[in-house]
Short mmCIF file of C-alpha atoms and ligand atoms in Angstrom, two decimals:
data_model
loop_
_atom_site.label_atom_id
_atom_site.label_comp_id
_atom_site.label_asym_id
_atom_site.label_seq_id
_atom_site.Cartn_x
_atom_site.Cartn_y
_atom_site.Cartn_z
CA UNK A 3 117.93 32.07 -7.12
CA UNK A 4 116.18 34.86 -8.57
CA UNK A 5 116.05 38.20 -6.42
CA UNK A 6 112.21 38.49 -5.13
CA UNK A 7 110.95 42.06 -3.84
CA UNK A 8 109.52 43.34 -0.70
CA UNK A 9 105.90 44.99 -0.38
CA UNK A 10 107.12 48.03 1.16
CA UNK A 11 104.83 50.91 1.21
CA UNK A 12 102.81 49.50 -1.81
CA UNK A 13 99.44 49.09 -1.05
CA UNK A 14 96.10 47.92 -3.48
CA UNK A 15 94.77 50.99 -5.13
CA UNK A 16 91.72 48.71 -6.99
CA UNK A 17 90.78 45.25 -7.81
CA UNK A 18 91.07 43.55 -11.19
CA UNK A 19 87.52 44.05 -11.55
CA UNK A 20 87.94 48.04 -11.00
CA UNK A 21 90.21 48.06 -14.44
CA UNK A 22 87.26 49.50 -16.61
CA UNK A 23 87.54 51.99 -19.72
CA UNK A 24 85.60 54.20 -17.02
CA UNK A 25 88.78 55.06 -15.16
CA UNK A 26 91.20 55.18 -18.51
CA UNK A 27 94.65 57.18 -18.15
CA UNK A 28 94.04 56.94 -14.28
CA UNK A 29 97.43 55.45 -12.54
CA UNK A 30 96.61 52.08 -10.46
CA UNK A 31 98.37 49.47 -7.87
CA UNK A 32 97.24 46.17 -8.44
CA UNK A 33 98.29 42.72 -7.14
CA UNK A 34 97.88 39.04 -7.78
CA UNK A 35 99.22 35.98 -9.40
CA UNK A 36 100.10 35.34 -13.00
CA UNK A 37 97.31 33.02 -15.12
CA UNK A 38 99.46 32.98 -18.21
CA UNK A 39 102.06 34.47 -20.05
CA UNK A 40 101.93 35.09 -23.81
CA UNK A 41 104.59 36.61 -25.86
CA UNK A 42 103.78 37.62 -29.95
CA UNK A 43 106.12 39.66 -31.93
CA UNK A 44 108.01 41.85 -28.87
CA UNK A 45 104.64 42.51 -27.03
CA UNK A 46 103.88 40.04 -23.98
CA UNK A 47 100.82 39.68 -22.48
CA UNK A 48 100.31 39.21 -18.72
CA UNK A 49 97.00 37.68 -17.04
CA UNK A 50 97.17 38.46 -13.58
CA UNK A 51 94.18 36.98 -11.15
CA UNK A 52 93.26 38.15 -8.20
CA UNK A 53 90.33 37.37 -5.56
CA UNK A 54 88.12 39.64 -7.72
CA UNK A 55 88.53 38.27 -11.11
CA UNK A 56 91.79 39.02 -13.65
CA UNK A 57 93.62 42.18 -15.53
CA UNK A 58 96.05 41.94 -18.30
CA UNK A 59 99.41 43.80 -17.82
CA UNK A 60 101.00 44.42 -21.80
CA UNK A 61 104.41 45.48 -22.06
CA UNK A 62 106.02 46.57 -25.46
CA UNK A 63 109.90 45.86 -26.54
CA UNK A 64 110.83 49.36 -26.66
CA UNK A 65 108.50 51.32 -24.89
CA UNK A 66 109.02 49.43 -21.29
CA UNK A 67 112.63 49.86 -19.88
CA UNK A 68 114.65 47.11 -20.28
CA UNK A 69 114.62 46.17 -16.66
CA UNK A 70 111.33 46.12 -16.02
CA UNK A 71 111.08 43.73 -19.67
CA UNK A 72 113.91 41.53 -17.64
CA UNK A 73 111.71 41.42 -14.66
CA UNK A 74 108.49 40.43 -16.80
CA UNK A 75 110.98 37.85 -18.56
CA UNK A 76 111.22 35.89 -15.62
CA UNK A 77 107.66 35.86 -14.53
CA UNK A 78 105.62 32.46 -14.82
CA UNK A 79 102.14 31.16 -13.60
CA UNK A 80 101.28 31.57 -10.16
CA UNK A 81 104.60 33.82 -9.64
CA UNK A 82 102.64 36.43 -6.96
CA UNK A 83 103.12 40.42 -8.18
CA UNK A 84 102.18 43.60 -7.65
CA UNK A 85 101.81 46.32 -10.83
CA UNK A 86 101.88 50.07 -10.92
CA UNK A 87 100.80 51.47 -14.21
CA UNK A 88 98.66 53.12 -16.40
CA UNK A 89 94.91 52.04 -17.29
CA UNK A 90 94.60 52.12 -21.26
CA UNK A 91 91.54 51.36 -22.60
CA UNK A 92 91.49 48.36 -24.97
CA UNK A 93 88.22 46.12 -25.98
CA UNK A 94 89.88 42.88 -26.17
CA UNK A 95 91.31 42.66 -22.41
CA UNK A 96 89.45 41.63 -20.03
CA UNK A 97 86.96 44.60 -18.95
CA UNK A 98 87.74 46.42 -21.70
CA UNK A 99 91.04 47.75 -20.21
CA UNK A 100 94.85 47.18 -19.40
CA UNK A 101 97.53 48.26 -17.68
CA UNK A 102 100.70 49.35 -19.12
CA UNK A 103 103.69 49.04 -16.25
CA UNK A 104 105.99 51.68 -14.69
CA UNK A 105 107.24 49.01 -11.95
CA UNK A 106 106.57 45.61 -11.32
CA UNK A 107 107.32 43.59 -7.75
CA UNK A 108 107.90 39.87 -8.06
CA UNK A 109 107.31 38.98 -4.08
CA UNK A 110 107.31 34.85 -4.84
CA UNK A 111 108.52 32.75 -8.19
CA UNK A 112 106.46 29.98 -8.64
CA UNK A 113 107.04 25.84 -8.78
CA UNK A 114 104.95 24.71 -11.38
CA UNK A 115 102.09 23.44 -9.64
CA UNK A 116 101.42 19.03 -10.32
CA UNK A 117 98.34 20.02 -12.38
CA UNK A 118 97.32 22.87 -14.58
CA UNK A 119 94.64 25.01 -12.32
CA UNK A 120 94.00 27.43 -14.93
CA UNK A 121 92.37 24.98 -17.86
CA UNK A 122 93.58 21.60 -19.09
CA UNK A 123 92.58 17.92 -17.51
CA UNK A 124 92.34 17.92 -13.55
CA UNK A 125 93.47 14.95 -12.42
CA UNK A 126 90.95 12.92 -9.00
CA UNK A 127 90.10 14.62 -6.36
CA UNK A 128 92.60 13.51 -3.83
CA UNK A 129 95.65 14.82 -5.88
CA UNK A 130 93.99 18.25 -6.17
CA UNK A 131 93.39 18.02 -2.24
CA UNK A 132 96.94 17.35 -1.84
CA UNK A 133 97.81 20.92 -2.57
CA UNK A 134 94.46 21.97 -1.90
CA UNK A 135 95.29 25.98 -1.34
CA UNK A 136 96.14 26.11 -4.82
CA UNK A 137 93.63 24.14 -6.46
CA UNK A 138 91.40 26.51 -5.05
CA UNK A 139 92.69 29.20 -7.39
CA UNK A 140 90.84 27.22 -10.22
CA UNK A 141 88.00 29.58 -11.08
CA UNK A 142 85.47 26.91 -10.39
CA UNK A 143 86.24 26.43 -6.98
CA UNK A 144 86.41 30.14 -6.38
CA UNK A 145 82.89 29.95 -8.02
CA UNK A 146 81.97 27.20 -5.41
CA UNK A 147 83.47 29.21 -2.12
CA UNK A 148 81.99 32.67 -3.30
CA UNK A 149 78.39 31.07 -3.28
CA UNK A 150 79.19 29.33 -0.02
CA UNK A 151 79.62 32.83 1.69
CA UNK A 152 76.87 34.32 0.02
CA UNK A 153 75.44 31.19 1.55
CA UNK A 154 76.39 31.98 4.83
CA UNK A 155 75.68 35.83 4.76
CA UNK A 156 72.18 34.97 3.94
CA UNK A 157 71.58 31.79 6.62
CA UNK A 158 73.18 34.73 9.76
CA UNK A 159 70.82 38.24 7.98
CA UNK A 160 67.71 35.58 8.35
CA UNK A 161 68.27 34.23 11.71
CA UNK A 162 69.27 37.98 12.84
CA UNK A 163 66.35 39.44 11.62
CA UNK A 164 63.92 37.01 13.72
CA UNK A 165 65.18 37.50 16.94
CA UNK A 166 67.79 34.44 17.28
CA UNK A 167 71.15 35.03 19.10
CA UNK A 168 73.97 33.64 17.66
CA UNK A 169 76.05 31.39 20.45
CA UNK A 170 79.01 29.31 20.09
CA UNK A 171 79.10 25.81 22.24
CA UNK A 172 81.94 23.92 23.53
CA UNK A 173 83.35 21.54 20.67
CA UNK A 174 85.23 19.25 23.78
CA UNK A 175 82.35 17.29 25.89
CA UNK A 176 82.62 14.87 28.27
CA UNK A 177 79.22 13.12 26.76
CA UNK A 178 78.00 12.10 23.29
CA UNK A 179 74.11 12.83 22.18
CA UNK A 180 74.04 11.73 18.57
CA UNK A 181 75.08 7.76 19.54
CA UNK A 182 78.97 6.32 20.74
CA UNK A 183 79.49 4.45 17.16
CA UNK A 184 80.17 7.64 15.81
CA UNK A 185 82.55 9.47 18.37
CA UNK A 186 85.95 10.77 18.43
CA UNK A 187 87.64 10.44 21.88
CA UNK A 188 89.87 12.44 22.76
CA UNK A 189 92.48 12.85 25.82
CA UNK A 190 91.26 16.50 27.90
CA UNK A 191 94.85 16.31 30.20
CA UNK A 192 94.54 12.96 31.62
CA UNK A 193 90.68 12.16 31.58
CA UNK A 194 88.69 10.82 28.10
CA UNK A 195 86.65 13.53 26.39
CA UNK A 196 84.98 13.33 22.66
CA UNK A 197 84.84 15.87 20.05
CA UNK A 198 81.56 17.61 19.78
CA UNK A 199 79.30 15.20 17.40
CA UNK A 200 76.47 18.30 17.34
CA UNK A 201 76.04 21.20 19.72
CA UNK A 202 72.19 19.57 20.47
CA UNK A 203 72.53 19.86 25.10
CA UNK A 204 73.84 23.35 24.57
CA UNK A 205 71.57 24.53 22.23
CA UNK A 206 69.03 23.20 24.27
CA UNK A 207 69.89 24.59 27.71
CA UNK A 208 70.45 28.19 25.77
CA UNK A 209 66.50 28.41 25.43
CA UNK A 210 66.68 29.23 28.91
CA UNK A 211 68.33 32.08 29.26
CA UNK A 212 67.72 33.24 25.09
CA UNK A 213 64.29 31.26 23.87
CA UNK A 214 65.76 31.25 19.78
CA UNK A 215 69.68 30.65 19.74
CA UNK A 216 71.44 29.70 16.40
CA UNK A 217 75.00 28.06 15.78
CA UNK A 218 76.90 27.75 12.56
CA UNK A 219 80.16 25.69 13.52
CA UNK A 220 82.02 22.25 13.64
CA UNK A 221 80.88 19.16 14.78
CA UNK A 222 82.70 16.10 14.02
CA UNK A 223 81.58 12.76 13.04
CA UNK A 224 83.89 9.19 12.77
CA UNK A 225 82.21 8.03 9.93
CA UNK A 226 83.70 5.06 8.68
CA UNK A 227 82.21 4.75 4.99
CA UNK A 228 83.61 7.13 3.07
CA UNK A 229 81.24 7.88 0.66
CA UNK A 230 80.43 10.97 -1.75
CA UNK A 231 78.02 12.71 0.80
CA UNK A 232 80.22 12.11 4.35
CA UNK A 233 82.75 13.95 6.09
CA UNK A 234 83.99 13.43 9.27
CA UNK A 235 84.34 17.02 10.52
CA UNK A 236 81.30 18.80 9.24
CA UNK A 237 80.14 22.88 9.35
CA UNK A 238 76.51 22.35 11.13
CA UNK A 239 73.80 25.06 11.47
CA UNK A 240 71.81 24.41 14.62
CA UNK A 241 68.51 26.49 15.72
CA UNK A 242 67.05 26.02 19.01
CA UNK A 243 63.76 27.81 19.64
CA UNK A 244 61.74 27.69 23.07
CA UNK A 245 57.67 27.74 22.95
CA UNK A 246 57.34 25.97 19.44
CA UNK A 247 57.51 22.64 18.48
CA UNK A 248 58.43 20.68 15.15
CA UNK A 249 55.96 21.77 12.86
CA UNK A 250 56.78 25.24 13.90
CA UNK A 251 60.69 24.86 13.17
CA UNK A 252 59.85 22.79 9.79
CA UNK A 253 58.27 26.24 8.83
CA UNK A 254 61.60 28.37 9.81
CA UNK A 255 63.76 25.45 8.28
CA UNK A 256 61.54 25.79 4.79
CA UNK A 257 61.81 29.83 4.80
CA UNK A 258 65.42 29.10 5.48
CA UNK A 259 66.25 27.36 2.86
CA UNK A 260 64.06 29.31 0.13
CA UNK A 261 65.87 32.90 1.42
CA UNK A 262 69.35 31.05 1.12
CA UNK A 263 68.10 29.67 -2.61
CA UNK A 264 66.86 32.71 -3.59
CA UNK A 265 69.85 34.89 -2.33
CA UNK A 266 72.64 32.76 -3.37
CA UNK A 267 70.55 32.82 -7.19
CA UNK A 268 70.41 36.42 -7.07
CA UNK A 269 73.91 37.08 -5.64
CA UNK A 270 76.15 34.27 -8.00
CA UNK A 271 75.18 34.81 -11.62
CA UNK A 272 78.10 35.14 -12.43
CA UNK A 273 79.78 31.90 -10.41
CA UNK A 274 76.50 30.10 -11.84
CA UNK A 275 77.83 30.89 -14.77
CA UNK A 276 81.23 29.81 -14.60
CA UNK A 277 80.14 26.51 -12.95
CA UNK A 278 78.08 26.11 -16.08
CA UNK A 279 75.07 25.33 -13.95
CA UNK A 280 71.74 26.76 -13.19
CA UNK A 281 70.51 27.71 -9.52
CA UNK A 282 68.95 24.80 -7.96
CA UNK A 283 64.35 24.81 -8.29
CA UNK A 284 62.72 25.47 -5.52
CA UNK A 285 59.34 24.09 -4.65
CA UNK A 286 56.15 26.33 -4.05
CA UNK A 287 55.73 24.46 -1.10
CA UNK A 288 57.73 21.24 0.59
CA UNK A 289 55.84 18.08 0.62
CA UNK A 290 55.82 17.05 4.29
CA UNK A 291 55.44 13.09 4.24
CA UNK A 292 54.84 10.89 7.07
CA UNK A 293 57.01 8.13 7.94
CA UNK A 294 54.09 6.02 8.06
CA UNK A 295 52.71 6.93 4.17
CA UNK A 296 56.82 6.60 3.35
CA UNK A 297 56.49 3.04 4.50
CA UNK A 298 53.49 2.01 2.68
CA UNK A 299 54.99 3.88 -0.07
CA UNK A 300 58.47 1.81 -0.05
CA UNK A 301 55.67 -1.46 0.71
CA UNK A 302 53.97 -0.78 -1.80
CA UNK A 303 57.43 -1.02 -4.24
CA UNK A 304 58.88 -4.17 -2.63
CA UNK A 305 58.08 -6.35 0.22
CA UNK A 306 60.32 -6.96 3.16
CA UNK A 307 59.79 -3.28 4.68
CA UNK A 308 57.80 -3.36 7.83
CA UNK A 309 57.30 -0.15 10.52
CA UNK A 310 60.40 0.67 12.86
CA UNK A 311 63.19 0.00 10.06
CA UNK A 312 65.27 2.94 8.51
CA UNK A 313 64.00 4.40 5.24
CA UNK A 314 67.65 3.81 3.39
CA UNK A 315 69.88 2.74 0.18
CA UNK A 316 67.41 1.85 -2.71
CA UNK A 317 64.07 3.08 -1.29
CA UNK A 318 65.56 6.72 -0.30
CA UNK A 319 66.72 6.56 -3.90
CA UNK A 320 63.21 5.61 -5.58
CA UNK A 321 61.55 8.21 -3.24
CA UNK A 322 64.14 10.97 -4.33
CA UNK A 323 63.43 9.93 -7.69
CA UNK A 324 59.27 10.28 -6.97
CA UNK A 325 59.37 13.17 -4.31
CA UNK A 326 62.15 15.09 -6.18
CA UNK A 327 63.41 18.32 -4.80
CA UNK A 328 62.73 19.08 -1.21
CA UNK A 329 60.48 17.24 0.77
CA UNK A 330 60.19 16.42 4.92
CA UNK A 331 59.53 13.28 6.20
CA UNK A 332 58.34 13.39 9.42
CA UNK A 333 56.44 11.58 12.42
CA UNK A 334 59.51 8.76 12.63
CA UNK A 335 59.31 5.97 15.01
CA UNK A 336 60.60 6.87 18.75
CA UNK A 337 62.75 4.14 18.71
CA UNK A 338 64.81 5.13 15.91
CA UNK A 339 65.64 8.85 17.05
CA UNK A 340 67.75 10.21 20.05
CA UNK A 341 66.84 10.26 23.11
CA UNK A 342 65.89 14.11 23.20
CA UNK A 343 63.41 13.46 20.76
CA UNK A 344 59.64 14.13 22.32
CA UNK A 345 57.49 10.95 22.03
CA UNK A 346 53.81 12.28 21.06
CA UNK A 347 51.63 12.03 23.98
CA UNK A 348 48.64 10.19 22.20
CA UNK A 349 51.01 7.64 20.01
CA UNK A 350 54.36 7.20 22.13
CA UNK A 351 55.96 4.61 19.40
CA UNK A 352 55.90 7.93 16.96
CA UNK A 353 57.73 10.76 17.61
CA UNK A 354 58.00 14.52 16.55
CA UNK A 355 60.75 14.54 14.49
CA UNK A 356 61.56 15.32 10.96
CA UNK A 357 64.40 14.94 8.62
CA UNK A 358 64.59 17.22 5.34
CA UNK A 359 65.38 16.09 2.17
CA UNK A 360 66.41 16.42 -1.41
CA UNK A 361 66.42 14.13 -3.76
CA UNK A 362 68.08 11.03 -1.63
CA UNK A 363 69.92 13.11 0.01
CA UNK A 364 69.23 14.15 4.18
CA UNK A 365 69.84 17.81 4.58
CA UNK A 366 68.77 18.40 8.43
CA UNK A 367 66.92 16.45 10.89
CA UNK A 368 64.80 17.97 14.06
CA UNK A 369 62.02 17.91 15.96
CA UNK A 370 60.23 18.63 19.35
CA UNK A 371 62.93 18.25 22.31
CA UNK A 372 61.36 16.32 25.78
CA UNK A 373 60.95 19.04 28.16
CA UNK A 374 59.90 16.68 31.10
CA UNK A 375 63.26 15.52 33.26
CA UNK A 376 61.04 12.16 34.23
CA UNK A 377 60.29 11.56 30.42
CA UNK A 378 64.35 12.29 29.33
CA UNK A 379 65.81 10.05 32.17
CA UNK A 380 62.66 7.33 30.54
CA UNK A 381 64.38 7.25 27.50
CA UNK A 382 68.10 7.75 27.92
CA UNK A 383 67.47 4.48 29.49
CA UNK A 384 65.44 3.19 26.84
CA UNK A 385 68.22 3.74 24.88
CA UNK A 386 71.00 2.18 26.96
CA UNK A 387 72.62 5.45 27.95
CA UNK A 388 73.31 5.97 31.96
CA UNK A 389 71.87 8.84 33.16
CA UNK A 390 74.55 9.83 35.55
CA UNK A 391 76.53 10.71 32.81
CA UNK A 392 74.25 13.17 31.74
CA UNK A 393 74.20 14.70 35.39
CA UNK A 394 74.39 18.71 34.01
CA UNK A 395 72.39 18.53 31.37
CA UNK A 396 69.64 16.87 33.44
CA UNK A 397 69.96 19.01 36.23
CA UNK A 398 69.23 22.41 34.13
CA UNK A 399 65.88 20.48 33.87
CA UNK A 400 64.56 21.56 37.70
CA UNK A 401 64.73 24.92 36.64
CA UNK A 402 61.73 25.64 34.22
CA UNK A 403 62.90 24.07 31.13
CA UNK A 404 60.46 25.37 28.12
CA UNK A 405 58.81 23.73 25.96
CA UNK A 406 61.48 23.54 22.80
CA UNK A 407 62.14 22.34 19.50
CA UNK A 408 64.73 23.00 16.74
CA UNK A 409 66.76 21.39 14.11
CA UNK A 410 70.61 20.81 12.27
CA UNK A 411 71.37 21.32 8.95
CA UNK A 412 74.17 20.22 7.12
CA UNK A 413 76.11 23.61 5.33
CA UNK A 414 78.58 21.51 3.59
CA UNK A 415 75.17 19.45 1.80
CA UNK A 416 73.07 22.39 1.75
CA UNK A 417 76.24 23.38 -0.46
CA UNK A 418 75.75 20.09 -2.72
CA UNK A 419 72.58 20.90 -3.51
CA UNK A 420 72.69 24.19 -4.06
CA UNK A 421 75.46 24.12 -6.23
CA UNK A 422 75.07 21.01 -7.73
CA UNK A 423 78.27 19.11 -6.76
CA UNK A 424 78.06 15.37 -6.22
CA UNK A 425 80.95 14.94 -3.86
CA UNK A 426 80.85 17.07 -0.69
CA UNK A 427 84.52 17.56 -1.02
CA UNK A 428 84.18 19.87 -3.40
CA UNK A 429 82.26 22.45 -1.56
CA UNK A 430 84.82 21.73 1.76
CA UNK A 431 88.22 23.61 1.95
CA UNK A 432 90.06 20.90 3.74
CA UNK A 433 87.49 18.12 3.75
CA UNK A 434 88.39 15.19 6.55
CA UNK A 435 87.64 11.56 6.17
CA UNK A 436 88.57 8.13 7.48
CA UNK A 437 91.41 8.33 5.32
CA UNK A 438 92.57 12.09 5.13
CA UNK A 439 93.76 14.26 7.77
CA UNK A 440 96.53 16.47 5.92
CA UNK A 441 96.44 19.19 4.45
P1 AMO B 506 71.94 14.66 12.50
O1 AMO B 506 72.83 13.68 13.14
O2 AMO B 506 70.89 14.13 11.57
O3 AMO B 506 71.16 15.50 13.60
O4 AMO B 506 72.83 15.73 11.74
C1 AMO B 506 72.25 16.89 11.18
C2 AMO B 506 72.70 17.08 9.74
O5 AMO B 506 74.11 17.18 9.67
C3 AMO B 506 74.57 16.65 8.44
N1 AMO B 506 75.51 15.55 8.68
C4 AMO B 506 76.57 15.26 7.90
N2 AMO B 506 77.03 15.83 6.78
C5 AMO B 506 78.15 15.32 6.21
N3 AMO B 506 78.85 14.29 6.74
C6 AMO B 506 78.44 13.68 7.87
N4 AMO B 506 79.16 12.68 8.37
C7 AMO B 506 77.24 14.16 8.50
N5 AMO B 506 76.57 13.85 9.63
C8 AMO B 506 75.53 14.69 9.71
C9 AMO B 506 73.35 16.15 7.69
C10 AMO B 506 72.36 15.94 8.82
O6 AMO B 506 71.03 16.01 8.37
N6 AMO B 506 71.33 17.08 16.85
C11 AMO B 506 70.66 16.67 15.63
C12 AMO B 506 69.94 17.81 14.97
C13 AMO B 506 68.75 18.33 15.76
O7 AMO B 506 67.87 17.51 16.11
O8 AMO B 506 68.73 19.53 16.02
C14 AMO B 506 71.72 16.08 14.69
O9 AMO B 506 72.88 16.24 14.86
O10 AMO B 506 72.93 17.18 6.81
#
């Protein structure tokens, strides 16, 4: 067993980035992991990343003390360190600079890893997941998760800055709003609960108290295809606004998006750069299509379609393919939305509701909520669901319910898009399907 070292009173005087010729000579305390280890001729060279980027540590046969030259001997990838040294300027490290040693701490040798993060073939998806923590040291998934808080920065500054509070909703119900096929149960001591599918009955009694609430957090979904764009436990971002209705929050979704776009462009370069992939186009304007003109559309392309059925599999493709980057489709057919859904008043069998696109792929869906208790209890039953078990939410509805509408988006697809990446696993730190549940 090789002797490892304690942190003690070291502590982080800069971040690989920092190393610069600008602060040459100057004495630093860095820390990190080892990339690679080269030695040429007596002089090894030691690439050391940290959350920031990577330095290089050089020490000389001769000029380091022989104990600290032992210590660097038995130093390999991933081993985790911590340096105190000197900054010398040199062009070909990495920022232009390096740091020659006084001391070095090995805290943790290293196993080598099953697959090389740092270059060299990746083997499929589910082996990287399998040690996920440290496949997420490969620089393009730091790329991925850097954007993806930029991401999130920029989603919380926008909804901040127009008046919505954020709230956080219980994640264990006793009733399901987004359909039963879909549900986790769950045993709450010794009665049957579910796992939150979307925060919607919250989100909508909050207008109450806050008129504009927001909610970034789980929800959880038993899908059971497992496909490229499905997870079962997904990061939602839920707006619930009193006094407007769907055209309204189609506006808010659409400046939402374009902020986040333009933000995450401006922010990454650099991890756009490393992912070897430009920021994602973004529309003057998204095309707002009616289900109705979608149908004649998809008629017009095959025969077989007629109004009520679900725009899905080939024709979503086709219209991704005509409609391109963002578009909303909206106006869908009551019957095929939830229950909280409002019915229009002059055309019942349509409803306001929308669902935002890209390509084929659905980013959020909202709409106008029903505001009326009568009209709610109408079409829970309409949809088979018993009223009594939606006793709470109903009864919130005596007591001056506004007028409301608002929408979810999917983070983890927003993600896809915005990056790029075709399988949402990527852009998910411990992604959950049907058939993964570890790590
Ligand atoms: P919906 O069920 O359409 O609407 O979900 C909203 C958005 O969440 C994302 N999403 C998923 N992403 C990955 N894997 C899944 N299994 C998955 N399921 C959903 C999608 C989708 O558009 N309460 C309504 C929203 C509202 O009306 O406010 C709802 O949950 O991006």
């Amino acid at each position: 067993m090789k002797s490892e070292d304690e942190l003690g009173d070291w502590r982080r005087s800069h971040y690989s980035t920092q190393v610069t010729p600008e602060i040459d000579s100057e004495q630093v305390t860095l820390f990190g992991w080892v990339s690679s280890v080269r030695t040429q001729g007596g002089i090894t060279f030691l690439i050391v990343n940290d959350k920031e980027g990577m330095f290089q540590v050089t020490t000389v046969k001769g000029r380091e003390s022989d104990e600290l030259l032992e210590k660097v001997a038995g130093i390999g990838e991933h081993t985790s360190i911590g340096v105190k040294g000197t900054v010398k300027k040199i062009a070909k490290a990495p920022n232009g600079a390096e740091v020659i040693p006084s001391q070095i701490k090995v805290f943790n040798h290293a196993e080598k890893p099953p697959f090389s993060v740092f270059g060299g073939e990746l083997p499929s998806i589910d082996k990287r997941l399998d040690i996920r923590s440290v496949d997420l040291r490969r620089e393009k998934a730091q790329a991925l998760f850097k954007i993806q808080r930029v991401l999130q920065r920029s989603l919380r500054s926008f909804f901040d800055e127009r008046g919505y509070s954020e709230v956080r909703t219980p994640k264990l119900i006793s009733t399901a709003t987004e359909g039963g096929a879909s549900l986790f149960s769950v045993l709450y001591y010794n009665r049957p609960a579910f796992l939150t599918q979307s925060p919607q009955l919250y989100k909508e009694e909050l207008t109450l108290p806050f008129e504009k609430v927001y909610e970034i957090g789980p929800a959880f979904r038993a899908e059971e295809s497992r496909t490229q764009k499905h997870l079962s436990e997904i990061t939602s971002v839920d707006i619930e606004e009193a006094f407007v209705d769907y055209n309204d929050v189609m506006d808010t979704l659409e400046a939402l998006i374009k902020r986040a776009a333009a933000e995450v462009a401006d922010g990454c370069a650099r991890e756009f750069e490393k992912l070897k992939r430009a920021p994602v186009a973004i529309p003057k304007s998204f095309e707002r299509l009616t289900y109705d003109s979608v149908v004649n559309e998809v008629g017009a392309r095959r025969s077989g379609i007629s109004w009520g059925d679900d725009i899905t599999g080939q024709d979503v493709e086709e219209l991704g393919r005509t409609h391109g980057s963002f578009y909303f489709i909206t106006d869908w057919p009551t019957a095929a939305k939830p229950f909280y859904i409002r019915p229009k008043t002059a055309t019942p069998k349509v409803s306001e509701s929308f669902d935002l696109m890209h390509g084929a792929l659905e980013l959020a869906s909202g709409g106008t909520r029903v505001e009326s208790k009568a009209m709610l209890v109408k079409r829970l039953k309409e949809q088979k669901l018993k009223p009594q078990a939606f006793e709470y939410h109903l009864g919130v509805f005596d007591y001056g319910m506004p007028p409301h509408a608002g929408f979810g988006l999917g983070l983890e697809r927003l993600m896809m898009v915005l990056t790029g990446e075709q399988n949402i696993r990527e852009v998910t730190l411990f992604p959950r399907d049907k058939l993964r549940l570890t790590p």
